[in-house]
Amino acid sequence: MDLLKETSHRIVSKDRNDMKCLFNILNRLVFSFLVLSFSQNSFSGREFLGEVSFEGRYFSKEGFFDQDKFHSSISFSPEIYIESEDSKKSFTFKSKFRKDSEDSERDIIDIQELNWTIVGNIFETKIGIRKDFWGVTETVHRVDIINQTDLVENIDGEDKLGQPMINISFEGLHGTFDAYALLGFRERTFGGQNARLRAPILVNTENPLYESNSEEKRIDFAFRWNQYFSAFEYAVSHFSGTSREPLFEIDLSKQVPLLRPLYNVIDQTGIEILYILGNMAFKLEGFSRSGQEDRFSAATAGVEYTQIGIFESRIDLGWIAEFNHDDRIENSPISVGTRLTFNDIADTQILSGLLWNQDTNEKNIFIEASSRLKSCCKISIEGVIFTKGKKLNTFNPYREPQGLFDYFQDEDFLKLEFIYYL
């Protein structure tokens, strides 16, 4: 499994005035479009949504730096959606407020979406803060690069931060072409002193390094072209800008050593392939990247086979196997898993599996389950176990890691989340 602090976004000490200025300009632009459109159009569709969630994580052991076993948080996420009568214009606003019991780096006031969409005959324009996902595989998302990873939300890399952008999408007989101007950069989030599932050396998020002289104000560009023929779908993409995945340099200027994230300027070309044959889906995504030391490539390929209605029930059982390669890693892990879809009114699903490194014999075993409780609520459970590999000795946070999960040997946890929809 692979895996932004600002007012318009995350309000933390590391916010930068320049980024606030950029976000303010973008916000004014979106609101100007909104006011102009309100004055010229009728809006029939208005939805005011939201959710309140309570999350508790229980770790089997105290952290190596005496972090507590139990961490909890509460969050509130209001959402507004407005649509014109002809459905050709819409406005979306979604924010998130969270307070964590232990890790102040997880305390956020964040705008996750603030965007205006205009649909034309052959094109669609989206302006504002958005999330846009690229990719087809399940366990590692190689080509997904538009949004920055919100690592303090979850180490699996599935959670992303909103990205200010202008996105123009053209759709025709030859597929869909998306062009992006990415306005500014959001830094990756990292856990603080009391966080669990973190590296032994803290990351100095107050003082990141940038290769570009424009630093976080740089405007990046990307495009993606995707096409499908019957059961065969593919996409080609290219990104040119500040890498969402930082390298690190040791910062010895403080009393305690810290890691300073270094954000290089990169060029990344990616490919995605999805082919569906009956109940079998073949998936591949990968990229080649330059700008971070030597050019390197990484890819994930796999299959998913679905048994429809097992035991003469409504339950579908999916079998997943994915193989990883990364030029930077000597032995990439293999992923296998199952997905149970109950097809019930509660939308119950159970995903389970493991990542296995054949060289070190490390394993990361996980299970995720979720189900609606009537129409008002949802409950989710996530459990993760990290097993010690054959090459790993007693954990020592002050030496180089001997495996992918070396730092997480004492980080087995069970997470329970309850969501109430407003």
CSV table of C-alpha atoms in Angstrom, one decimal:
chain,number,residue,atom,x,y,z
A,1,MET,CA,0.0,0.0,0.0
A,2,ASP,CA,1.3,2.9,-1.0
A,3,LEU,CA,0.2,6.1,0.8
A,4,LEU,CA,-1.5,20.6,3.6
A,5,LYS,CA,-1.7,22.9,6.3
A,6,GLU,CA,-3.3,26.1,5.3
A,7,THR,CA,-6.8,28.8,5.7
A,8,SER,CA,-8.2,27.9,3.2
A,9,HIS,CA,-6.8,24.7,4.5
A,10,ARG,CA,-5.0,23.3,7.5
A,11,ILE,CA,-4.5,25.9,10.1
A,12,VAL,CA,-1.2,25.1,11.7
A,13,SER,CA,1.9,27.0,12.5
A,14,LYS,CA,3.6,26.0,9.3
A,15,ASP,CA,1.1,27.9,7.1
A,16,ARG,CA,2.7,30.2,4.7
A,17,ASN,CA,1.5,33.7,3.9
A,18,ASP,CA,2.2,33.3,0.3
A,19,MET,CA,0.1,30.1,0.0
A,20,LYS,CA,-2.7,31.8,1.9
A,21,CYS,CA,-2.6,34.7,-0.6
A,22,LEU,CA,-2.8,32.2,-3.5
A,23,PHE,CA,-5.7,30.3,-1.9
A,24,ASN,CA,-7.5,33.6,-1.2
A,25,ILE,CA,-7.1,34.6,-4.8
A,26,LEU,CA,-8.5,31.2,-5.9
A,27,ASN,CA,-11.3,31.5,-3.4
A,28,ARG,CA,-12.3,34.9,-4.7
A,29,LEU,CA,-12.2,33.6,-8.3
A,30,VAL,CA,-14.5,30.7,-7.4
A,31,PHE,CA,-16.9,33.0,-5.6
A,32,SER,CA,-16.9,35.5,-8.4
A,33,PHE,CA,-18.0,32.7,-10.8
A,34,LEU,CA,-20.6,31.8,-8.2
A,35,VAL,CA,-22.0,35.3,-7.8
A,36,LEU,CA,-22.0,35.9,-11.6
A,37,SER,CA,-23.8,32.6,-12.3
A,38,PHE,CA,-26.3,33.2,-9.5
A,39,SER,CA,-27.2,36.5,-11.1
A,40,GLN,CA,-27.7,34.8,-14.5
A,41,ASN,CA,-29.1,31.4,-13.7
A,42,SER,CA,-31.7,29.7,-11.7
A,43,PHE,CA,-30.5,27.1,-9.2
A,44,SER,CA,-33.0,24.4,-8.4
A,45,GLY,CA,-30.7,21.9,-6.7
A,46,ARG,CA,-29.4,22.7,-3.3
A,47,GLU,CA,-28.1,20.2,-0.8
A,48,PHE,CA,-26.7,20.9,2.6
A,49,LEU,CA,-24.9,17.7,3.9
A,50,GLY,CA,-22.4,16.9,6.5
A,51,GLU,CA,-21.1,14.2,8.9
A,52,VAL,CA,-19.8,13.9,12.4
A,53,SER,CA,-17.3,11.1,13.1
A,54,PHE,CA,-15.7,9.6,16.2
A,55,GLU,CA,-12.6,7.6,15.8
A,56,GLY,CA,-10.7,5.4,18.2
A,57,ARG,CA,-7.4,3.6,17.6
A,58,TYR,CA,-6.1,1.0,20.1
A,59,PHE,CA,-2.5,-0.2,19.7
A,60,SER,CA,-1.4,-3.5,21.2
A,61,LYS,CA,1.8,-2.0,22.8
A,62,GLU,CA,3.0,1.4,23.9
A,63,GLY,CA,5.1,3.2,21.3
A,64,PHE,CA,8.9,3.0,21.4
A,65,PHE,CA,8.9,6.7,22.5
A,66,ASP,CA,6.2,6.0,25.2
A,67,GLN,CA,3.3,7.1,23.0
A,68,ASP,CA,-0.1,6.1,24.5
A,69,LYS,CA,-1.9,2.9,23.4
A,70,PHE,CA,-5.2,4.7,22.8
A,71,HIS,CA,-5.7,7.6,20.4
A,72,SER,CA,-9.1,9.2,19.6
A,73,SER,CA,-10.4,12.0,17.5
A,74,ILE,CA,-13.6,13.8,16.6
A,75,SER,CA,-14.3,15.5,13.2
A,76,PHE,CA,-17.0,17.5,11.6
A,77,SER,CA,-17.4,17.8,7.8
A,78,PRO,CA,-20.1,20.1,6.4
A,79,GLU,CA,-20.8,20.1,2.7
A,80,ILE,CA,-22.8,22.3,0.4
A,81,TYR,CA,-23.8,21.4,-3.2
A,82,ILE,CA,-25.6,23.7,-5.5
A,83,GLU,CA,-26.7,22.9,-9.1
A,84,SER,CA,-28.3,25.0,-11.8
A,85,GLU,CA,-31.7,24.0,-13.3
A,86,ASP,CA,-30.1,22.8,-16.6
A,87,SER,CA,-27.4,20.8,-14.6
A,88,LYS,CA,-24.6,22.5,-16.5
A,89,LYS,CA,-23.3,24.5,-13.6
A,90,SER,CA,-22.6,23.3,-10.0
A,91,PHE,CA,-20.8,24.5,-6.9
A,92,THR,CA,-19.3,22.2,-4.2
A,93,PHE,CA,-17.9,23.2,-0.9
A,94,LYS,CA,-16.6,20.6,1.7
A,95,SER,CA,-14.5,21.3,4.7
A,96,LYS,CA,-13.2,19.3,7.6
A,97,PHE,CA,-12.6,20.1,11.3
A,98,ARG,CA,-10.8,17.5,13.4
A,99,LYS,CA,-9.4,17.4,17.0
A,100,ASP,CA,-7.1,14.5,17.9
A,101,SER,CA,-6.5,13.5,21.5
A,102,GLU,CA,-2.7,12.9,21.2
A,103,ASP,CA,-1.2,14.2,18.0
A,104,SER,CA,-1.5,18.0,17.4
A,105,GLU,CA,-0.4,17.4,13.7
A,106,ARG,CA,-3.8,15.8,13.2
A,107,ASP,CA,-5.7,18.9,14.4
A,108,ILE,CA,-7.1,20.5,11.2
A,109,ILE,CA,-9.3,23.1,9.8
A,110,ASP,CA,-9.2,22.1,6.1
A,111,ILE,CA,-11.0,23.0,2.9
A,112,GLN,CA,-11.1,19.7,1.0
A,113,GLU,CA,-13.3,20.9,-1.9
A,114,LEU,CA,-14.2,24.4,-3.1
A,115,ASN,CA,-14.9,24.3,-6.8
A,116,TRP,CA,-17.1,25.5,-9.6
A,117,THR,CA,-18.0,23.2,-12.5
A,118,ILE,CA,-19.2,24.4,-15.9
A,119,VAL,CA,-20.4,21.7,-18.4
A,120,GLY,CA,-20.3,22.6,-22.1
A,121,ASN,CA,-21.1,20.6,-25.3
A,122,ILE,CA,-17.7,19.0,-25.7
A,123,PHE,CA,-15.8,20.3,-22.7
A,124,GLU,CA,-16.1,20.6,-18.9
A,125,THR,CA,-14.3,23.2,-16.8
A,126,LYS,CA,-13.6,22.9,-13.1
A,127,ILE,CA,-12.0,25.7,-11.1
A,128,GLY,CA,-11.1,25.5,-7.4
A,129,ILE,CA,-9.9,23.1,-4.8
A,130,ARG,CA,-10.5,19.5,-5.8
A,131,LYS,CA,-9.5,15.9,-5.6
A,132,ASP,CA,-8.9,13.9,-8.7
A,133,PHE,CA,-7.9,10.2,-8.6
A,134,TRP,CA,-5.9,8.4,-11.3
A,135,GLY,CA,-5.2,4.7,-11.3
A,136,VAL,CA,-6.8,1.2,-11.6
A,137,THR,CA,-5.0,-1.1,-9.1
A,138,GLU,CA,-6.1,-1.8,-5.5
A,139,THR,CA,-3.2,-1.8,-3.1
A,140,VAL,CA,-0.7,0.7,-4.5
A,141,HIS,CA,-1.7,3.7,-6.6
A,142,ARG,CA,1.4,4.4,-8.7
A,143,VAL,CA,0.2,7.1,-11.1
A,144,ASP,CA,-2.1,9.0,-8.7
A,145,ILE,CA,-0.2,12.3,-8.4
A,146,ILE,CA,-2.5,15.3,-8.7
A,147,ASN,CA,-3.3,15.5,-5.0
A,148,GLN,CA,-0.9,15.4,-2.0
A,149,THR,CA,-1.1,12.4,0.4
A,150,ASP,CA,-2.5,13.1,3.8
A,151,LEU,CA,-0.3,10.8,5.7
A,152,VAL,CA,-1.5,11.6,9.2
A,153,GLU,CA,-5.1,10.5,8.2
A,154,ASN,CA,-3.9,7.0,7.3
A,155,ILE,CA,-0.5,5.5,6.3
A,156,ASP,CA,-2.1,3.5,3.5
A,157,GLY,CA,-1.9,6.6,1.2
A,158,GLU,CA,-5.6,6.5,0.3
A,159,ASP,CA,-6.4,9.8,1.8
A,160,LYS,CA,-5.6,13.0,-0.1
A,161,LEU,CA,-5.5,16.7,0.4
A,162,GLY,CA,-7.5,19.1,-1.9
A,163,GLN,CA,-5.4,20.7,-4.7
A,164,PRO,CA,-6.1,24.2,-6.1
A,165,MET,CA,-6.4,23.8,-9.9
A,166,ILE,CA,-8.0,24.7,-13.2
A,167,ASN,CA,-9.0,21.5,-15.0
A,168,ILE,CA,-10.4,21.5,-18.6
A,169,SER,CA,-11.7,18.2,-19.9
A,170,PHE,CA,-12.5,17.5,-23.5
A,171,GLU,CA,-14.6,14.4,-24.5
A,172,GLY,CA,-14.9,13.1,-28.0
A,173,LEU,CA,-14.7,10.0,-30.2
A,174,HIS,CA,-11.0,9.6,-29.5
A,175,GLY,CA,-11.5,9.5,-25.7
A,176,THR,CA,-11.3,12.1,-22.9
A,177,PHE,CA,-8.4,14.5,-22.6
A,178,ASP,CA,-7.8,16.4,-19.3
A,179,ALA,CA,-5.5,19.3,-18.9
A,180,TYR,CA,-4.5,20.6,-15.5
A,181,ALA,CA,-2.9,23.8,-14.2
A,182,LEU,CA,-2.1,23.1,-10.6
A,183,LEU,CA,-1.9,26.4,-8.7
A,184,GLY,CA,0.5,26.0,-5.8
A,185,PHE,CA,1.8,23.1,-3.8
A,186,ARG,CA,0.6,21.5,-0.6
A,187,GLU,CA,3.2,19.7,1.6
A,188,ARG,CA,2.8,16.1,2.7
A,189,THR,CA,1.6,15.8,6.3
A,190,PHE,CA,3.6,13.9,8.9
A,191,GLY,CA,2.9,12.8,12.5
A,192,GLY,CA,4.2,14.7,15.5
A,193,GLN,CA,6.0,13.8,18.7
A,194,ASN,CA,3.1,11.8,20.1
A,195,ALA,CA,1.9,10.2,16.9
A,196,ARG,CA,1.9,6.5,16.3
A,197,LEU,CA,3.0,4.8,13.0
A,198,ARG,CA,5.8,7.3,12.5
A,199,ALA,CA,9.5,7.2,11.8
A,200,PRO,CA,11.9,7.5,14.8
A,201,ILE,CA,13.2,10.8,13.6
A,202,LEU,CA,10.6,13.5,13.3
A,203,VAL,CA,10.0,15.4,10.1
A,204,ASN,CA,10.6,19.1,10.2
A,205,THR,CA,7.5,20.3,8.4
A,206,GLU,CA,8.2,23.9,9.4
A,207,ASN,CA,11.1,24.3,7.1
A,208,PRO,CA,10.9,22.1,3.9
A,209,LEU,CA,13.3,22.4,1.0
A,210,TYR,CA,12.3,23.1,-2.6
A,211,GLU,CA,14.3,22.6,-5.8
A,212,SER,CA,12.2,25.3,-7.5
A,213,ASN,CA,12.9,28.9,-6.6
A,214,SER,CA,9.2,29.5,-6.6
A,215,GLU,CA,8.9,27.0,-3.8
A,216,GLU,CA,5.2,26.3,-2.9
A,217,LYS,CA,4.0,29.0,-5.3
A,218,ARG,CA,5.1,27.1,-8.4
A,219,ILE,CA,2.4,26.3,-10.9
A,220,ASP,CA,2.5,22.7,-12.1
A,221,PHE,CA,1.0,21.1,-15.2
A,222,ALA,CA,-0.4,17.7,-16.0
A,223,PHE,CA,-2.5,16.0,-18.7
A,224,ARG,CA,-4.3,12.6,-19.0
A,225,TRP,CA,-5.8,11.0,-22.0
A,226,ASN,CA,-8.0,7.9,-21.5
A,227,GLN,CA,-10.0,5.8,-24.0
A,228,TYR,CA,-11.9,2.6,-23.9
A,229,PHE,CA,-13.0,0.0,-26.4
A,230,SER,CA,-15.6,-2.4,-25.1
A,231,ALA,CA,-13.9,-4.2,-22.1
A,232,PHE,CA,-10.5,-2.6,-22.7
A,233,GLU,CA,-9.7,0.7,-21.1
A,234,TYR,CA,-6.4,2.6,-21.0
A,235,ALA,CA,-4.9,5.9,-20.1
A,236,VAL,CA,-1.6,7.8,-20.6
A,237,SER,CA,-0.7,10.7,-18.4
A,238,HIS,CA,2.2,13.1,-17.8
A,239,PHE,CA,3.0,15.4,-14.8
A,240,SER,CA,5.6,18.1,-14.7
A,241,GLY,CA,6.1,19.9,-11.4
A,242,THR,CA,6.9,19.6,-7.7
A,243,SER,CA,7.0,15.9,-6.6
A,244,ARG,CA,4.3,14.9,-4.1
A,245,GLU,CA,6.7,12.3,-2.7
A,246,PRO,CA,9.6,14.1,-0.9
A,247,LEU,CA,13.2,12.9,-0.4
A,248,PHE,CA,14.7,13.7,3.1
A,249,GLU,CA,17.8,15.4,4.4
A,250,ILE,CA,19.2,15.2,7.9
A,251,ASP,CA,18.8,18.5,9.8
A,252,LEU,CA,21.5,18.7,12.5
A,253,SER,CA,20.8,22.4,13.3
A,254,LYS,CA,18.6,21.5,16.3
A,255,GLN,CA,19.4,19.8,19.5
A,256,VAL,CA,17.6,16.7,18.2
A,257,PRO,CA,18.2,15.6,14.6
A,258,LEU,CA,15.3,16.1,12.3
A,259,LEU,CA,14.4,15.1,8.7
A,260,ARG,CA,13.8,18.0,6.3
A,261,PRO,CA,11.6,17.0,3.3
A,262,LEU,CA,13.1,17.9,0.0
A,263,TYR,CA,10.6,18.5,-2.9
A,264,ASN,CA,12.2,18.1,-6.3
A,265,VAL,CA,10.9,19.2,-9.6
A,266,ILE,CA,10.1,16.0,-11.6
A,267,ASP,CA,8.6,14.8,-14.8
A,268,GLN,CA,6.6,11.7,-14.6
A,269,THR,CA,4.9,9.7,-17.4
A,270,GLY,CA,2.3,7.1,-16.5
A,271,ILE,CA,0.2,4.4,-18.1
A,272,GLU,CA,-3.0,2.6,-16.9
A,273,ILE,CA,-4.6,-0.5,-18.4
A,274,LEU,CA,-7.8,-2.2,-17.4
A,275,TYR,CA,-9.2,-5.3,-19.3
A,276,ILE,CA,-12.3,-7.1,-18.1
A,277,LEU,CA,-12.9,-10.7,-19.3
A,278,GLY,CA,-16.0,-12.2,-17.8
A,279,ASN,CA,-15.6,-12.2,-14.0
A,280,MET,CA,-11.8,-11.5,-14.3
A,281,ALA,CA,-10.2,-8.0,-14.3
A,282,PHE,CA,-6.6,-7.5,-15.4
A,283,LYS,CA,-5.0,-4.3,-14.1
A,284,LEU,CA,-1.7,-2.5,-14.7
A,285,GLU,CA,-0.4,0.9,-13.8
A,286,GLY,CA,3.1,2.2,-13.7
A,287,PHE,CA,5.3,5.3,-14.4
A,288,SER,CA,8.8,6.4,-15.3
A,289,ARG,CA,10.1,9.5,-13.4
A,290,SER,CA,13.1,11.8,-13.7
A,291,GLY,CA,14.2,14.6,-11.4
A,292,GLN,CA,14.8,12.6,-8.2
A,293,GLU,CA,18.4,11.4,-8.6
A,294,ASP,CA,18.5,8.8,-11.4
A,295,ARG,CA,15.5,8.1,-13.6
A,296,PHE,CA,13.5,5.2,-12.2
A,297,SER,CA,10.3,3.2,-12.9
A,298,ALA,CA,7.7,1.6,-10.7
A,299,ALA,CA,4.7,-0.5,-11.6
A,300,THR,CA,1.9,-2.6,-10.1
A,301,ALA,CA,0.1,-5.4,-12.0
A,302,GLY,CA,-2.6,-7.8,-10.9
A,303,VAL,CA,-5.8,-9.6,-11.4
A,304,GLU,CA,-9.2,-9.6,-9.6
A,305,TYR,CA,-11.6,-12.5,-10.0
A,306,THR,CA,-15.1,-12.1,-8.7
A,307,GLN,CA,-17.4,-15.0,-7.7
A,308,ILE,CA,-21.0,-13.8,-8.1
A,309,GLY,CA,-23.5,-14.9,-5.5
A,310,ILE,CA,-21.4,-17.4,-3.5
A,311,PHE,CA,-23.3,-20.2,-1.7
A,312,GLU,CA,-26.4,-19.2,-3.7
A,313,SER,CA,-26.6,-15.9,-1.8
A,314,ARG,CA,-26.4,-12.2,-2.8
A,315,ILE,CA,-22.8,-12.0,-1.6
A,316,ASP,CA,-20.0,-11.5,-4.1
A,317,LEU,CA,-16.5,-12.6,-3.3
A,318,GLY,CA,-13.5,-11.0,-5.1
A,319,TRP,CA,-10.0,-12.5,-5.1
A,320,ILE,CA,-7.2,-10.0,-5.6
A,321,ALA,CA,-3.5,-10.6,-6.3
A,322,GLU,CA,-1.1,-7.8,-7.3
A,323,PHE,CA,2.7,-7.7,-7.9
A,324,ASN,CA,4.8,-4.7,-7.4
A,325,HIS,CA,8.1,-3.5,-8.8
A,326,ASP,CA,10.1,-0.4,-7.9
A,327,ASP,CA,13.6,0.3,-9.2
A,328,ARG,CA,14.5,1.9,-5.8
A,329,ILE,CA,13.6,-1.2,-3.7
A,330,GLU,CA,15.5,-4.5,-3.9
A,331,ASN,CA,12.4,-6.6,-3.3
A,332,SER,CA,8.9,-5.2,-3.6
A,333,PRO,CA,6.1,-6.9,-1.6
A,334,ILE,CA,3.3,-9.0,-3.2
A,335,SER,CA,-0.3,-8.2,-2.3
A,336,VAL,CA,-3.1,-10.8,-2.0
A,337,GLY,CA,-6.6,-10.2,-0.6
A,338,THR,CA,-10.3,-10.8,-0.8
A,339,ARG,CA,-13.3,-8.4,-1.0
A,340,LEU,CA,-16.7,-9.5,0.2
A,341,THR,CA,-19.6,-7.4,-1.1
A,342,PHE,CA,-22.9,-8.2,0.6
A,343,ASN,CA,-25.1,-6.2,-1.9
A,344,ASP,CA,-27.4,-5.3,1.0
A,345,ILE,CA,-29.2,-2.1,1.8
A,346,ALA,CA,-26.5,-1.4,4.4
A,347,ASP,CA,-23.7,-1.5,1.7
A,348,THR,CA,-21.7,-3.9,3.8
A,349,GLN,CA,-18.2,-4.7,2.6
A,350,ILE,CA,-15.2,-6.5,4.0
A,351,LEU,CA,-11.7,-6.1,2.5
A,352,SER,CA,-8.8,-8.2,3.8
A,353,GLY,CA,-5.4,-9.2,2.7
A,354,LEU,CA,-1.7,-9.0,3.2
A,355,LEU,CA,1.5,-7.5,1.8
A,356,TRP,CA,4.3,-10.0,1.8
A,357,ASN,CA,8.0,-9.2,1.2
A,358,GLN,CA,9.5,-12.5,0.0
A,359,ASP,CA,13.1,-11.4,0.8
A,360,THR,CA,12.6,-10.3,4.4
A,361,ASN,CA,9.4,-12.4,5.0
A,362,GLU,CA,7.8,-9.3,6.5
A,363,LYS,CA,4.0,-9.3,6.4
A,364,ASN,CA,1.4,-6.6,6.8
A,365,ILE,CA,-2.0,-8.2,7.4
A,366,PHE,CA,-5.0,-6.0,7.3
A,367,ILE,CA,-8.8,-6.1,7.4
A,368,GLU,CA,-11.3,-3.3,6.7
A,369,ALA,CA,-15.1,-3.6,7.1
A,370,SER,CA,-17.9,-1.1,6.9
A,371,SER,CA,-21.7,-1.1,7.0
A,372,ARG,CA,-24.5,1.5,7.2
A,373,LEU,CA,-26.7,1.5,10.3
A,374,LYS,CA,-30.1,2.5,9.0
A,375,SER,CA,-29.9,5.7,6.9
A,376,CYS,CA,-28.2,7.9,9.5
A,377,CYS,CA,-25.0,6.2,10.4
A,378,LYS,CA,-22.1,4.1,9.3
A,379,ILE,CA,-19.6,2.0,11.3
A,380,SER,CA,-16.1,1.1,10.1
A,381,ILE,CA,-13.5,-1.2,11.5
A,382,GLU,CA,-9.8,-1.5,10.5
A,383,GLY,CA,-7.2,-3.9,11.9
A,384,VAL,CA,-3.5,-4.0,11.0
A,385,ILE,CA,-0.8,-6.4,12.1
A,386,PHE,CA,2.9,-6.1,11.2
A,387,THR,CA,4.9,-9.3,11.5
A,388,LYS,CA,8.7,-9.5,12.1
A,389,GLY,CA,10.7,-10.6,9.1
A,390,LYS,CA,13.4,-13.3,9.2
A,391,LYS,CA,16.2,-10.7,8.8
A,392,LEU,CA,15.0,-8.4,11.5
A,393,ASN,CA,16.6,-8.3,14.9
A,394,THR,CA,15.4,-6.4,17.9
A,395,PHE,CA,14.0,-3.1,16.8
A,396,ASN,CA,16.5,-0.2,17.1
A,397,PRO,CA,15.1,3.2,16.0
A,398,TYR,CA,18.6,4.6,15.6
A,399,ARG,CA,19.8,2.3,12.8
A,400,GLU,CA,18.9,2.1,9.2
A,401,PRO,CA,15.6,0.1,8.7
A,402,GLN,CA,16.1,-3.5,7.6
A,403,GLY,CA,12.8,-3.8,5.9
A,404,LEU,CA,9.7,-1.9,4.8
A,405,PHE,CA,7.9,-2.3,8.1
A,406,ASP,CA,10.9,-2.3,10.4
A,407,TYR,CA,9.7,0.8,12.3
A,408,PHE,CA,6.2,-0.6,12.7
A,409,GLN,CA,6.9,-3.8,14.7
A,410,ASP,CA,5.1,-2.5,17.8
A,411,GLU,CA,2.4,-0.6,15.9
A,412,ASP,CA,-0.4,-3.3,15.5
A,413,PHE,CA,-3.7,-1.5,15.9
A,414,LEU,CA,-7.5,-1.8,15.7
A,415,LYS,CA,-9.5,1.3,14.6
A,416,LEU,CA,-13.2,1.8,15.1
A,417,GLU,CA,-15.0,4.7,13.4
A,418,PHE,CA,-18.6,5.8,13.8
A,419,ILE,CA,-20.1,8.3,11.4
A,420,TYR,CA,-23.3,10.2,11.8
A,421,TYR,CA,-24.7,11.8,8.7
A,422,LEU,CA,-26.4,15.1,9.2
